[in-house]
């Protein structure tokens, strides 16, 4: 593999990064490659919460649930598995595996950065001013780091309801859910956003009775409405009880039971409860005011298109900025910040190009302009939706729920958005993301060969149908 030499013109630039999550470690890697003197301050371990307590462990759990789904569907393919009815999930093995994978990923990130010349300091960082960072180490010692520039990648922590305090045994936030050593008898999930929907889907497949409490009229209120409808249908088929337009007022534990009180007076009884009601940025008491960094009303750090804060030599990335709570966006923000700081070529962050995925069963992947934005008149566009029930590969795979949708700009015919609802939608969306990123015409997609049979064949079919609107 060809090695990349550092740009020695930047070697005098001292960059201190607070936070070793995706935004922090991606920025550190690029900055080191460009020749900067880079120090990362991280309090828990490289990878941050995304690797240690959020994305990596949760998606590993979801992969386990998907394995259960495939086993349960085996008989539909004529495959008979002895003892299927009595098969159980060994949670001690599941949790051990997912936490080990998280630690391994964290170690890999640290080793990679250290090989690149990045200095890693374990401790709590706080800004003294816009050029000085104080670090409190776990052993009680302290040190001061001088910086020409600072990148804030401090992340967020789970929001808690004052009437639903997690105890880590029966009432959980998303970082504590891996404390369970067996499949819960009845898990009540409060919150129907991405995190709530993903855990509801996973634990349902793992064999738990699941109730999902949604304050809105449907699950995933921020996602494509058709996609959310398909997921609700799948939930109903799989036995997930969705309680819509119901706001949780409080959660109480009594012995081995939990009771979720709703605003209308109803009380739901379960064995465990996961409270997934969003996150709070880790921006309090880290010296932002002293450094001249302004916050929004929600407590997020204000940044411009190149991730710069109101202090000209301080940048910010990730969940603490309130842009999109996605590891991929945090990483992109970090790379953009470093490129701008060190004089490399840079393009401002464009949220119309972001691809994201909800790891439910089926998965929901989206990119670019949404159908809601079109309906609101923000874009003039044509939209075609192709259900997977006519796709040969989907039939072979026994896929019961799913579709692809492409959004093209009216007049020019360029692809500006898309949705995929299917197994491994997170992989299928990449082709549409490439089309959106590069402004491809629908005919470019339509005329590209797809494998037959394949789920991606429906992407080509949708593009061909859009040709009729040109």
Coordinates of N, CA and C in Angstrom, one line a residue, residues 66 69-70 73 357-358 360-365 388 393-394 397-403 420-429 455-456:
X66 N -30.6 -10.1 13.8 CA -30.8 -10.5 12.4 C -30.5 -11.9 12.2
X69 N -33.4 -13.8 13.2 CA -34.5 -13.6 12.1 C -34.2 -14.6 11.0
X70 N -33.0 -14.8 10.6 CA -32.7 -15.7 9.5 C -33.0 -17.2 9.9
X73 N -36.7 -17.8 9.9 CA -37.3 -17.9 8.6 C -36.8 -19.1 7.8
X357 N -28.9 5.6 7.9 CA -29.6 4.3 7.9 C -30.2 4.1 9.3
X358 N -31.4 3.5 9.3 CA -32.0 3.0 10.5 C -31.9 1.5 10.5
X360 N -33.2 -1.1 11.7 CA -34.3 -2.0 12.1 C -34.4 -3.2 11.1
X361 N -35.4 -3.9 11.3 CA -35.7 -5.0 10.3 C -37.1 -4.8 9.7
X362 N -37.2 -4.4 8.5 CA -36.1 -4.1 7.5 C -35.4 -2.8 7.8
X363 N -34.2 -2.7 7.3 CA -33.4 -1.4 7.4 C -34.1 -0.3 6.5
X364 N -33.8 0.9 7.0 CA -34.3 2.1 6.2 C -33.2 3.0 6.0
X365 N -32.8 3.2 4.7 CA -31.7 4.0 4.3 C -32.2 5.2 3.5
X388 N -40.7 -3.9 -3.5 CA -39.8 -5.1 -3.8 C -40.6 -6.3 -4.0
X393 N -35.2 -11.3 -6.8 CA -34.2 -11.6 -5.7 C -34.9 -11.5 -4.4
X394 N -35.8 -10.5 -4.2 CA -36.5 -10.3 -3.0 C -37.4 -11.5 -2.7
X397 N -35.3 -14.4 -1.5 CA -34.9 -14.1 -0.1 C -36.0 -14.1 0.9
X398 N -37.2 -14.3 0.4 CA -38.4 -14.2 1.3 C -38.6 -12.9 1.9
X399 N -38.2 -11.8 1.2 CA -38.4 -10.4 1.7 C -39.8 -10.0 1.5
X400 N -40.5 -9.7 2.6 CA -41.9 -9.4 2.6 C -42.2 -7.9 2.7
X401 N -41.2 -7.1 3.2 CA -41.4 -5.7 3.3 C -40.3 -4.9 2.6
X402 N -40.6 -3.9 1.8 CA -39.6 -3.1 1.3 C -39.9 -2.4 0.0
X403 N -39.1 -1.4 -0.3 CA -39.3 -0.6 -1.6 C -38.0 0.2 -1.8
X420 N -34.3 3.6 0.5 CA -34.3 2.1 0.3 C -34.8 1.5 1.6
X421 N -35.8 0.6 1.5 CA -36.3 -0.1 2.6 C -36.1 -1.6 2.3
X422 N -35.2 -2.3 2.9 CA -34.8 -3.6 2.5 C -33.8 -4.2 3.5
X423 N -33.6 -5.5 3.5 CA -32.4 -6.0 4.2 C -31.1 -5.4 3.6
X424 N -30.2 -5.0 4.4 CA -28.9 -4.4 4.0 C -29.2 -3.1 3.2
X425 N -30.2 -2.4 3.5 CA -30.4 -1.1 2.8 C -29.2 -0.2 3.0
X426 N -28.5 -0.3 4.1 CA -27.3 0.5 4.4 C -26.3 0.3 3.3
X427 N -26.2 -0.9 2.7 CA -25.3 -1.1 1.6 C -25.9 -0.6 0.2
X428 N -27.1 -0.8 0.0 CA -27.8 -0.5 -1.2 C -27.8 1.0 -1.5
X429 N -27.9 1.8 -0.4 CA -28.1 3.3 -0.6 C -26.8 3.9 -1.2
X455 N -31.4 -7.1 -5.6 CA -32.3 -6.1 -5.0 C -32.0 -4.7 -5.7
X456 N -30.7 -4.5 -6.1 CA -30.3 -3.3 -6.7 C -31.0 -3.1 -8.1

